[in-house]
Structures are given as structure tokens and as C-alpha cells.
Amino acid sequence: MRNKNQRFALLLAGLLSIVMIVNLSCSNRESKSVRQADGTIKGTISISGAFALYPMAVLWAEEFQKLNPDVRIDISAGGAGKGMTDALSQMVDLGMFSREVTPEEQAKGAWYIAVAKDAVVGTYNPANESADLIAQHGISKEMLMDIYLNQKVKTWGDLYKTGDKTKLNAYTRSDACGAAEMWGKYLGSNQESLKGVGVFGDPGIADAVKNDKSGLGYNNVNYAFDMNTRKPYSGIAIVPIDLNNDGTISEDERLYDSLDDIMDAISSGKYPSPPARDLYFVSKGKPTNIAVLAFLEWIVTDGQKFVHNAGYVNLTDEKVKSELQKLSK
């Protein structure tokens, strides 16, 4: 019995030591973030989460570090769900998040700030035998519901009432993410209700569509359009949504020829929301890390000048003002 008690005491002491080390590491991380005499910041920032925000966050980090070379910023993508989980458990300073923060998440301590805007778009392979029909007639919300929710559409012929027996392979996200949640919300449901072949991450769905001429998917804008050419990536075409459900794509519904066209449509509200949405950074309570606060303030002010070229939509002046108020409270 004595040996068992001794082993238990040693185990308990070890666990307490681990907890103390974790707490000390978190405390040290914050205490080492300081504003230096020259006005620059020294410290560390850790970020994880949504694929949608990942490219923008990487660019912001690079530009912020040019101004503050003593700041280290570690960023990893893994989906919005991971971003929220990591932020609430304080595994990271900031979670990248690509849907609205729910009251339940706020009740768990989620603090959030909007930093940019983008959208989810439908994607298909341009080699699809029904490509001309897709471009001419588009795909309506009702059609998408019959594909992703009701599973009434099994072939491309079912979609356009032709004799085409080619199977329609719908791809959806297997990881908890904002893109799937926004796609589901647009269809009047949620991610859990979406049917199809589950694929991990934005790059995964993009590759699945590229490799399957009968495939249909959805991606965040940055994974559908090439930032350099401002055109869809090779092997990907953007599904034109038949917004007025009249069976044809009118000039007003041609929103996808270039990245700038879809960005303008998102900004003006021509492209529906959802699947357009704000993008956020989240944390467990308002951050106290000096480096994190400085980074966020820079993002919603000077950092906005990098947003458009990176393929995102800027915050409105009104939104910038409201988000700065969150940081000043």
C-alpha cells in the first residue's frame, strides 16, 4: 500500500509540475512581449485555424515583422473549428475564424474581432462534359440543395434534365470549418447536414475537383483564384449561381470572371451573404499580450492596405471604427 501511495504522490507531483510549467510558459510569453524604446514590439504571437484566413494572416505577419523584427509569429492552418478550440484552450494567442461566433462560444469566453471579408464559391472542373450548360444556366440554390442536402441529384443529367448519365460527385469538407458552415447556411442548413465525399481542408477540395472532371465542390475564394493572374486556378471553374432562379445566367449574375469581379460583388452585396462572410481573429477573453494587441490594431488600420491585392475585401470605415473600439475597451 505504501508503494502505491508513493507512486500516486510522485505522479501527482509530476502532473502539478507540468501544470506549473504550462502556466509559467504562458505567463512568460506575455511578460516578454514589450514595447521597446524605439517604439517597436518584441514578443511572440501564436495563431491557428481557418484555411480561409491563413494566406492573409501570413502576409500580415510578414509585413508586421518588417516593422517589428523582434516579433515572432507562428501560424498554422487546420480549419476554423481548430482555431476556436485552440484559442479557447489558450493553446494559441489567436484563432483564425471564418463564420459568426455563436452565443455558446461567447459564453465560453470567446472574444473576437473582424479583420477582413471574403466568400465561399462553388467550383467544378472545366473539363466537365456539362461545362457549357453550367456556364449558360448556372446552378440555383434549389439545385444545390438537391445535391448537398436532399440527394435528389445523382447525375449531371438529373441537374439539367438531359440524358447524361455521368455521376455528379459532390465534395464537402470533412473538418469542422467556416467554409462548410457558410455553404450549409446558404442552403438553409449547416455543415453537419451537407452530403458528399468528405475531404480535409480547402486545398483538399480544390485538388479533388481538379482531379475529377465530374466533381462539384466549394472553396474559399483564395483557394479558387490565383492571386497573380486574378483568374481561377488551372483545373478549376467557378459555379455561376442562378441568383434569380430563372434558369439562365444574366449579365448581372456574371460575377466570377476574375478575382476582382467576385471581390466587387462581395463588397457591393451582389454576391449573397452567406456564403460571403466576415473573417475574424478570436481569443479567450480580450488579449493582454502587448504584441497581440499591437498586431491586431495594425491589422485593422495600416494592415488593411494589403487586403485587396491579397484577394480579400477590406473592412468598411464603420467596421474599422467598431473593431478599434473593441481593442480600446
mmCIF file of C-alpha atoms in Angstrom:
data_model
loop_
_atom_site.group_PDB
_atom_site.id
_atom_site.type_symbol
_atom_site.label_atom_id
_atom_site.label_comp_id
_atom_site.label_asym_id
_atom_site.label_seq_id
_atom_site.Cartn_x
_atom_site.Cartn_y
_atom_site.Cartn_z
ATOM 1 C CA MET A 1 0.000 0.000 0.000
ATOM 2 C CA ARG A 2 2.897 2.330 0.858
ATOM 3 C CA ASN A 3 4.442 1.796 -2.591
ATOM 4 C CA LYS A 4 1.121 2.551 -4.277
ATOM 5 C CA ASN A 5 0.732 5.734 -2.233
ATOM 6 C CA GLN A 6 4.298 6.759 -3.031
ATOM 7 C CA ARG A 7 3.743 6.164 -6.753
ATOM 8 C CA PHE A 8 0.496 8.154 -6.634
ATOM 9 C CA ALA A 9 2.223 11.021 -4.799
ATOM 10 C CA LEU A 10 5.022 11.072 -7.373
ATOM 11 C CA LEU A 11 2.511 11.011 -10.249
ATOM 12 C CA LEU A 12 0.503 13.838 -8.696
ATOM 13 C CA ALA A 13 3.643 15.882 -8.145
ATOM 14 C CA GLY A 14 4.641 15.333 -11.772
ATOM 15 C CA LEU A 15 1.261 16.453 -13.048
ATOM 16 C CA LEU A 16 1.343 19.555 -10.867
ATOM 17 C CA SER A 17 4.797 20.337 -12.195
ATOM 18 C CA ILE A 18 3.523 20.098 -15.761
ATOM 19 C CA VAL A 19 0.635 22.432 -14.973
ATOM 20 C CA MET A 20 3.051 24.889 -13.349
ATOM 21 C CA ILE A 21 5.356 24.754 -16.375
ATOM 22 C CA VAL A 22 2.461 25.413 -18.775
ATOM 23 C CA ASN A 23 1.221 28.303 -16.664
ATOM 24 C CA LEU A 24 4.706 29.741 -16.372
ATOM 25 C CA SER A 25 5.280 29.426 -20.119
ATOM 26 C CA CYS A 26 2.036 31.302 -20.830
ATOM 27 C CA SER A 27 2.952 33.939 -18.260
ATOM 28 C CA ASN A 28 6.482 34.278 -19.637
ATOM 29 C CA ARG A 29 5.158 34.576 -23.185
ATOM 30 C CA GLU A 30 3.074 37.591 -22.174
ATOM 31 C CA SER A 31 5.706 39.156 -19.898
ATOM 32 C CA LYS A 32 8.292 39.023 -22.701
ATOM 33 C CA SER A 33 6.051 40.971 -25.062
ATOM 34 C CA VAL A 34 7.114 44.576 -24.607
ATOM 35 C CA ARG A 35 7.193 47.878 -26.449
ATOM 36 C CA GLN A 36 10.830 48.809 -26.861
ATOM 37 C CA ALA A 37 12.431 52.240 -26.549
ATOM 38 C CA ASP A 38 12.331 52.760 -30.323
ATOM 39 C CA GLY A 39 8.593 52.084 -30.388
ATOM 40 C CA THR A 40 8.839 48.619 -31.928
ATOM 41 C CA ILE A 41 7.429 45.495 -30.307
ATOM 42 C CA LYS A 42 9.326 42.493 -29.002
ATOM 43 C CA GLY A 43 7.407 39.296 -28.318
ATOM 44 C CA THR A 44 5.717 36.204 -29.692
ATOM 45 C CA ILE A 45 2.313 35.537 -31.252
ATOM 46 C CA SER A 46 0.850 32.103 -31.995
ATOM 47 C CA ILE A 47 -2.058 31.637 -34.419
ATOM 48 C CA SER A 48 -4.009 28.652 -35.762
ATOM 49 C CA GLY A 49 -7.295 27.972 -37.512
ATOM 50 C CA ALA A 50 -9.279 28.738 -40.639
ATOM 51 C CA PHE A 51 -7.815 27.994 -44.055
ATOM 52 C CA ALA A 52 -9.828 30.980 -45.331
ATOM 53 C CA LEU A 53 -7.787 33.486 -43.347
ATOM 54 C CA TYR A 54 -4.440 31.689 -43.479
ATOM 55 C CA PRO A 55 -2.960 33.363 -46.632
ATOM 56 C CA MET A 56 -3.958 36.813 -45.403
ATOM 57 C CA ALA A 57 -2.614 36.158 -41.907
ATOM 58 C CA VAL A 58 0.732 35.023 -43.327
ATOM 59 C CA LEU A 59 1.036 38.208 -45.390
ATOM 60 C CA TRP A 60 0.072 40.395 -42.433
ATOM 61 C CA ALA A 61 2.646 38.615 -40.271
ATOM 62 C CA GLU A 62 5.392 39.198 -42.836
ATOM 63 C CA GLU A 63 4.576 42.900 -43.150
ATOM 64 C CA PHE A 64 4.200 43.431 -39.390
ATOM 65 C CA GLN A 65 7.551 41.731 -38.773
ATOM 66 C CA LYS A 66 9.218 44.133 -41.214
ATOM 67 C CA LEU A 67 8.153 46.932 -38.872
ATOM 68 C CA ASN A 68 8.809 44.882 -35.722
ATOM 69 C CA PRO A 69 11.696 42.493 -36.437
ATOM 70 C CA ASP A 70 11.787 41.295 -32.813
ATOM 71 C CA VAL A 71 8.300 39.793 -33.031
ATOM 72 C CA ARG A 72 7.985 36.089 -33.772
ATOM 73 C CA ILE A 73 4.672 34.972 -35.290
ATOM 74 C CA ASP A 74 3.845 31.271 -35.691
ATOM 75 C CA ILE A 75 0.844 30.431 -37.906
ATOM 76 C CA SER A 76 -0.766 27.105 -38.806
ATOM 77 C CA ALA A 77 -3.958 26.251 -40.710
ATOM 78 C CA GLY A 78 -6.282 23.470 -39.632
ATOM 79 C CA GLY A 79 -9.844 24.738 -40.003
ATOM 80 C CA ALA A 80 -11.977 27.233 -38.115
ATOM 81 C CA GLY A 81 -13.032 24.611 -35.569
ATOM 82 C CA LYS A 82 -9.426 24.033 -34.579
ATOM 83 C CA GLY A 83 -8.851 27.772 -34.396
ATOM 84 C CA MET A 84 -11.684 28.226 -31.915
ATOM 85 C CA THR A 85 -10.683 25.171 -29.865
ATOM 86 C CA ASP A 86 -7.037 26.235 -29.693
ATOM 87 C CA ALA A 87 -7.966 29.802 -28.763
ATOM 88 C CA LEU A 88 -10.423 28.823 -26.021
ATOM 89 C CA SER A 89 -7.934 26.343 -24.549
ATOM 90 C CA GLN A 90 -5.236 29.041 -24.808
ATOM 91 C CA MET A 91 -3.022 26.791 -26.863
ATOM 92 C CA VAL A 92 -2.582 29.810 -29.147
ATOM 93 C CA ASP A 93 -2.966 33.551 -28.762
ATOM 94 C CA LEU A 94 -5.338 33.897 -31.712
ATOM 95 C CA GLY A 95 -7.626 31.576 -33.617
ATOM 96 C CA MET A 96 -8.454 32.290 -37.259
ATOM 97 C CA PHE A 97 -12.220 32.013 -37.625
ATOM 98 C CA SER A 98 -14.423 32.131 -40.714
ATOM 99 C CA ARG A 99 -18.018 32.226 -39.503
ATOM 100 C CA GLU A 100 -20.073 34.124 -36.951
ATOM 101 C CA VAL A 101 -19.101 33.478 -33.335
ATOM 102 C CA THR A 102 -22.077 31.814 -31.638
ATOM 103 C CA PRO A 103 -23.569 32.853 -28.268
ATOM 104 C CA GLU A 104 -22.426 29.472 -26.923
ATOM 105 C CA GLU A 105 -18.833 30.217 -27.935
ATOM 106 C CA GLN A 106 -19.077 33.687 -26.441
ATOM 107 C CA ALA A 107 -20.344 32.134 -23.201
ATOM 108 C CA LYS A 108 -17.137 30.061 -23.111
ATOM 109 C CA GLY A 109 -15.117 33.268 -23.222
ATOM 110 C CA ALA A 110 -14.628 33.787 -26.961
ATOM 111 C CA TRP A 111 -13.605 37.367 -27.761
ATOM 112 C CA TYR A 112 -13.458 38.250 -31.451
ATOM 113 C CA ILE A 113 -12.529 40.975 -33.893
ATOM 114 C CA ALA A 114 -13.344 41.224 -37.614
ATOM 115 C CA VAL A 115 -10.304 41.722 -39.844
ATOM 116 C CA ALA A 116 -11.456 41.217 -43.471
ATOM 117 C CA LYS A 117 -14.210 39.718 -45.600
ATOM 118 C CA ASP A 118 -14.372 37.001 -48.244
ATOM 119 C CA ALA A 119 -16.750 34.332 -49.561
ATOM 120 C CA VAL A 120 -17.186 30.680 -50.407
ATOM 121 C CA VAL A 121 -17.776 29.877 -54.091
ATOM 122 C CA GLY A 122 -18.898 26.721 -55.861
ATOM 123 C CA THR A 123 -16.258 25.005 -58.004
ATOM 124 C CA TYR A 124 -16.233 22.469 -60.810
ATOM 125 C CA ASN A 125 -13.773 21.065 -63.324
ATOM 126 C CA PRO A 126 -13.742 22.997 -66.639
ATOM 127 C CA ALA A 127 -13.367 19.659 -68.461
ATOM 128 C CA ASN A 128 -16.836 18.649 -67.233
ATOM 129 C CA GLU A 129 -18.983 17.449 -70.158
ATOM 130 C CA SER A 130 -21.784 19.718 -68.877
ATOM 131 C CA ALA A 131 -19.497 22.781 -68.687
ATOM 132 C CA ASP A 132 -21.426 24.696 -71.376
ATOM 133 C CA LEU A 133 -24.720 24.062 -69.588
ATOM 134 C CA ILE A 134 -23.235 25.167 -66.260
ATOM 135 C CA ALA A 135 -21.948 28.410 -67.801
ATOM 136 C CA GLN A 136 -25.244 29.109 -69.583
ATOM 137 C CA HIS A 137 -27.763 28.093 -66.935
ATOM 138 C CA GLY A 138 -25.737 28.172 -63.746
ATOM 139 C CA ILE A 139 -26.770 26.267 -60.639
ATOM 140 C CA SER A 140 -29.524 27.656 -58.425
ATOM 141 C CA LYS A 141 -29.774 27.441 -54.647
ATOM 142 C CA GLU A 142 -32.565 24.885 -55.070
ATOM 143 C CA MET A 143 -30.330 22.745 -57.292
ATOM 144 C CA LEU A 144 -27.537 22.916 -54.724
ATOM 145 C CA MET A 145 -29.996 21.885 -52.016
ATOM 146 C CA ASP A 146 -30.990 18.857 -54.089
ATOM 147 C CA ILE A 147 -27.311 17.957 -54.458
ATOM 148 C CA TYR A 148 -25.958 18.614 -50.966
ATOM 149 C CA LEU A 149 -28.992 18.171 -48.718
ATOM 150 C CA ASN A 150 -31.743 16.145 -50.381
ATOM 151 C CA GLN A 151 -29.527 13.974 -52.600
ATOM 152 C CA LYS A 152 -32.140 14.038 -55.346
ATOM 153 C CA VAL A 153 -29.483 14.766 -57.968
ATOM 154 C CA LYS A 154 -27.282 11.768 -58.761
ATOM 155 C CA THR A 155 -26.047 12.629 -62.258
ATOM 156 C CA TRP A 156 -25.290 15.768 -64.262
ATOM 157 C CA GLY A 157 -28.210 14.744 -66.468
ATOM 158 C CA ASP A 158 -30.503 14.938 -63.418
ATOM 159 C CA LEU A 159 -29.362 18.517 -62.894
ATOM 160 C CA TYR A 160 -30.117 19.769 -66.396
ATOM 161 C CA LYS A 161 -32.817 17.267 -67.445
ATOM 162 C CA THR A 162 -30.640 15.701 -70.159
ATOM 163 C CA GLY A 163 -29.756 12.107 -70.873
ATOM 164 C CA ASP A 164 -26.260 12.471 -69.423
ATOM 165 C CA LYS A 165 -25.654 9.567 -67.033
ATOM 166 C CA THR A 166 -22.346 10.932 -65.741
ATOM 167 C CA LYS A 167 -22.332 10.682 -61.973
ATOM 168 C CA LEU A 168 -22.197 14.001 -60.143
ATOM 169 C CA ASN A 169 -19.529 13.677 -57.438
ATOM 170 C CA ALA A 170 -20.202 16.247 -54.711
ATOM 171 C CA TYR A 171 -17.306 17.051 -52.392
ATOM 172 C CA THR A 172 -17.660 18.573 -48.948
ATOM 173 C CA ARG A 173 -15.337 19.326 -46.041
ATOM 174 C CA SER A 174 -14.564 16.604 -43.504
ATOM 175 C CA ASP A 175 -13.061 19.050 -40.988
ATOM 176 C CA ALA A 176 -15.060 21.493 -38.864
ATOM 177 C CA CYS A 177 -14.753 24.707 -40.827
ATOM 178 C CA GLY A 178 -16.338 28.033 -41.653
ATOM 179 C CA ALA A 179 -16.477 27.358 -45.407
ATOM 180 C CA ALA A 180 -18.755 24.348 -44.998
ATOM 181 C CA GLU A 181 -20.858 26.089 -42.352
ATOM 182 C CA MET A 182 -21.375 29.098 -44.660
ATOM 183 C CA TRP A 183 -22.175 26.828 -47.632
ATOM 184 C CA GLY A 184 -24.652 24.964 -45.461
ATOM 185 C CA LYS A 185 -26.205 28.196 -44.165
ATOM 186 C CA TYR A 186 -26.653 29.476 -47.704
ATOM 187 C CA LEU A 187 -28.633 26.302 -48.383
ATOM 188 C CA GLY A 188 -30.696 26.815 -45.226
ATOM 189 C CA SER A 189 -28.879 24.280 -43.081
ATOM 190 C CA ASN A 190 -25.417 23.694 -41.603
ATOM 191 C CA GLN A 191 -22.193 21.779 -42.188
ATOM 192 C CA GLU A 192 -23.417 18.616 -40.478
ATOM 193 C CA SER A 193 -26.267 18.296 -42.994
ATOM 194 C CA LEU A 194 -24.099 18.509 -46.106
ATOM 195 C CA LYS A 195 -23.821 15.224 -48.008
ATOM 196 C CA GLY A 196 -20.943 14.248 -50.246
ATOM 197 C CA VAL A 197 -17.422 12.865 -50.224
ATOM 198 C CA GLY A 198 -15.629 14.328 -47.214
ATOM 199 C CA VAL A 199 -12.250 15.944 -47.915
ATOM 200 C CA PHE A 200 -9.958 17.680 -45.427
ATOM 201 C CA GLY A 201 -9.200 21.350 -45.942
ATOM 202 C CA ASP A 202 -9.530 23.898 -48.706
ATOM 203 C CA PRO A 203 -6.523 22.548 -50.639
ATOM 204 C CA GLY A 204 -8.044 19.059 -50.438
ATOM 205 C CA ILE A 205 -11.338 20.056 -52.071
ATOM 206 C CA ALA A 206 -9.540 22.110 -54.723
ATOM 207 C CA ASP A 207 -7.372 19.101 -55.618
ATOM 208 C CA ALA A 208 -10.387 16.768 -55.637
ATOM 209 C CA VAL A 209 -12.193 18.969 -58.177
ATOM 210 C CA LYS A 210 -9.053 19.391 -60.299
ATOM 211 C CA ASN A 211 -8.664 15.625 -60.467
ATOM 212 C CA ASP A 212 -12.321 14.777 -61.141
ATOM 213 C CA LYS A 213 -13.986 16.235 -64.225
ATOM 214 C CA SER A 214 -17.358 15.138 -62.810
ATOM 215 C CA GLY A 215 -16.726 16.756 -59.437
ATOM 216 C CA LEU A 216 -18.502 19.630 -57.720
ATOM 217 C CA GLY A 217 -17.110 21.375 -54.666
ATOM 218 C CA TYR A 218 -16.826 24.696 -52.870
ATOM 219 C CA ASN A 219 -13.822 26.723 -51.801
ATOM 220 C CA ASN A 220 -12.873 29.913 -50.087
ATOM 221 C CA VAL A 221 -12.084 32.482 -52.771
ATOM 222 C CA ASN A 222 -8.332 32.344 -52.128
ATOM 223 C CA TYR A 223 -8.206 28.646 -52.965
ATOM 224 C CA ALA A 224 -10.221 29.044 -56.167
ATOM 225 C CA PHE A 225 -8.468 32.077 -57.685
ATOM 226 C CA ASP A 226 -4.784 32.610 -58.441
ATOM 227 C CA MET A 227 -3.573 35.777 -56.692
ATOM 228 C CA ASN A 228 -1.129 36.557 -59.511
ATOM 229 C CA THR A 229 -3.318 36.082 -62.588
ATOM 230 C CA ARG A 230 -6.537 37.044 -60.717
ATOM 231 C CA LYS A 231 -8.180 34.185 -62.641
ATOM 232 C CA PRO A 232 -9.406 30.780 -61.395
ATOM 233 C CA TYR A 233 -6.637 28.250 -60.881
ATOM 234 C CA SER A 234 -5.952 25.854 -63.730
ATOM 235 C CA GLY A 235 -8.331 22.909 -63.412
ATOM 236 C CA ILE A 236 -10.957 24.926 -61.528
ATOM 237 C CA ALA A 237 -14.010 26.815 -62.822
ATOM 238 C CA ILE A 238 -16.370 28.838 -60.646
ATOM 239 C CA VAL A 239 -20.019 27.811 -60.470
ATOM 240 C CA PRO A 240 -22.224 30.755 -61.528
ATOM 241 C CA ILE A 241 -25.140 30.857 -59.105
ATOM 242 C CA ASP A 242 -28.521 31.438 -60.725
ATOM 243 C CA LEU A 243 -29.487 34.059 -58.153
ATOM 244 C CA ASN A 244 -32.941 34.899 -59.543
ATOM 245 C CA ASN A 245 -33.739 31.255 -60.331
ATOM 246 C CA ASP A 246 -34.804 31.953 -63.927
ATOM 247 C CA GLY A 247 -32.748 29.142 -65.453
ATOM 248 C CA THR A 248 -30.166 31.347 -67.128
ATOM 249 C CA ILE A 249 -27.113 33.370 -66.137
ATOM 250 C CA SER A 250 -27.779 37.004 -66.982
ATOM 251 C CA GLU A 251 -25.127 39.687 -67.279
ATOM 252 C CA ASP A 252 -25.852 40.790 -63.704
ATOM 253 C CA GLU A 253 -25.067 37.278 -62.488
ATOM 254 C CA ARG A 254 -21.667 37.039 -64.229
ATOM 255 C CA LEU A 255 -19.630 37.758 -61.131
ATOM 256 C CA TYR A 256 -16.792 35.281 -61.442
ATOM 257 C CA ASP A 257 -14.604 36.113 -64.458
ATOM 258 C CA SER A 258 -11.826 37.421 -62.240
ATOM 259 C CA LEU A 259 -10.888 37.717 -58.599
ATOM 260 C CA ASP A 260 -11.586 41.440 -58.750
ATOM 261 C CA ASP A 261 -15.091 40.794 -60.130
ATOM 262 C CA ILE A 262 -16.050 38.480 -57.268
ATOM 263 C CA MET A 263 -14.486 40.835 -54.712
ATOM 264 C CA ASP A 264 -16.544 43.718 -56.085
ATOM 265 C CA ALA A 265 -19.657 41.530 -55.920
ATOM 266 C CA ILE A 266 -18.927 40.634 -52.292
ATOM 267 C CA SER A 267 -18.276 44.261 -51.365
ATOM 268 C CA SER A 268 -21.440 45.552 -53.081
ATOM 269 C CA GLY A 269 -23.660 42.768 -51.753
ATOM 270 C CA LYS A 270 -24.423 41.324 -55.219
ATOM 271 C CA TYR A 271 -22.953 38.040 -54.037
ATOM 272 C CA PRO A 272 -25.148 36.740 -51.206
ATOM 273 C CA SER A 273 -24.134 36.558 -47.565
ATOM 274 C CA PRO A 274 -23.861 33.744 -46.656
ATOM 275 C CA PRO A 275 -21.786 32.377 -48.338
ATOM 276 C CA ALA A 276 -19.973 35.758 -48.154
ATOM 277 C CA ARG A 277 -18.915 36.477 -44.574
ATOM 278 C CA ASP A 278 -16.607 38.386 -42.242
ATOM 279 C CA LEU A 279 -13.358 36.772 -41.121
ATOM 280 C CA TYR A 280 -12.234 37.010 -37.507
ATOM 281 C CA PHE A 281 -9.446 36.524 -35.043
ATOM 282 C CA VAL A 282 -10.691 35.008 -31.772
ATOM 283 C CA SER A 283 -9.141 34.579 -28.344
ATOM 284 C CA LYS A 284 -10.067 33.507 -24.817
ATOM 285 C CA GLY A 285 -11.081 36.894 -23.479
ATOM 286 C CA LYS A 286 -9.621 40.130 -24.793
ATOM 287 C CA PRO A 287 -5.869 39.614 -25.373
ATOM 288 C CA THR A 288 -3.450 41.071 -22.851
ATOM 289 C CA ASN A 289 -0.295 40.192 -24.785
ATOM 290 C CA ILE A 290 1.178 43.529 -25.911
ATOM 291 C CA ALA A 291 2.422 42.046 -29.184
ATOM 292 C CA VAL A 292 -1.002 40.570 -29.989
ATOM 293 C CA LEU A 293 -2.816 43.845 -29.277
ATOM 294 C CA ALA A 294 -0.351 45.816 -31.394
ATOM 295 C CA PHE A 295 -0.672 43.301 -34.227
ATOM 296 C CA LEU A 296 -4.487 43.468 -34.191
ATOM 297 C CA GLU A 297 -4.546 47.274 -34.073
ATOM 298 C CA TRP A 298 -2.142 47.391 -37.038
ATOM 299 C CA ILE A 299 -4.265 44.860 -38.988
ATOM 300 C CA VAL A 300 -7.484 46.880 -38.771
ATOM 301 C CA THR A 301 -5.687 50.132 -39.662
ATOM 302 C CA ASP A 302 -2.486 50.140 -41.740
ATOM 303 C CA GLY A 303 -2.748 46.418 -42.445
ATOM 304 C CA GLN A 304 -5.924 46.949 -44.461
ATOM 305 C CA LYS A 305 -3.850 48.276 -47.382
ATOM 306 C CA PHE A 306 -2.688 44.705 -48.098
ATOM 307 C CA VAL A 307 -6.174 43.182 -48.127
ATOM 308 C CA HIS A 308 -7.383 43.875 -51.679
ATOM 309 C CA ASN A 309 -4.290 42.645 -53.513
ATOM 310 C CA ALA A 310 -4.334 39.505 -51.401
ATOM 311 C CA GLY A 311 -7.813 38.653 -52.677
ATOM 312 C CA TYR A 312 -9.943 39.761 -49.733
ATOM 313 C CA VAL A 313 -12.434 42.567 -49.156
ATOM 314 C CA ASN A 314 -11.475 45.439 -46.846
ATOM 315 C CA LEU A 315 -13.356 46.320 -43.709
ATOM 316 C CA THR A 316 -15.628 49.321 -44.141
ATOM 317 C CA ASP A 317 -14.666 52.542 -42.354
ATOM 318 C CA GLU A 318 -17.552 51.960 -39.959
ATOM 319 C CA LYS A 319 -16.329 48.436 -39.231
ATOM 320 C CA VAL A 320 -12.777 49.635 -38.637
ATOM 321 C CA LYS A 321 -14.091 52.125 -36.089
ATOM 322 C CA SER A 322 -16.139 49.485 -34.243
ATOM 323 C CA GLU A 323 -13.256 46.997 -34.137
ATOM 324 C CA LEU A 324 -10.842 49.611 -32.825
ATOM 325 C CA GLN A 325 -13.326 50.342 -30.056
ATOM 326 C CA LYS A 326 -13.184 46.657 -29.073
ATOM 327 C CA LEU A 327 -9.405 46.962 -28.736
ATOM 328 C CA SER A 328 -9.594 50.152 -26.670
ATOM 329 C CA LYS A 329 -12.120 48.870 -24.115
#
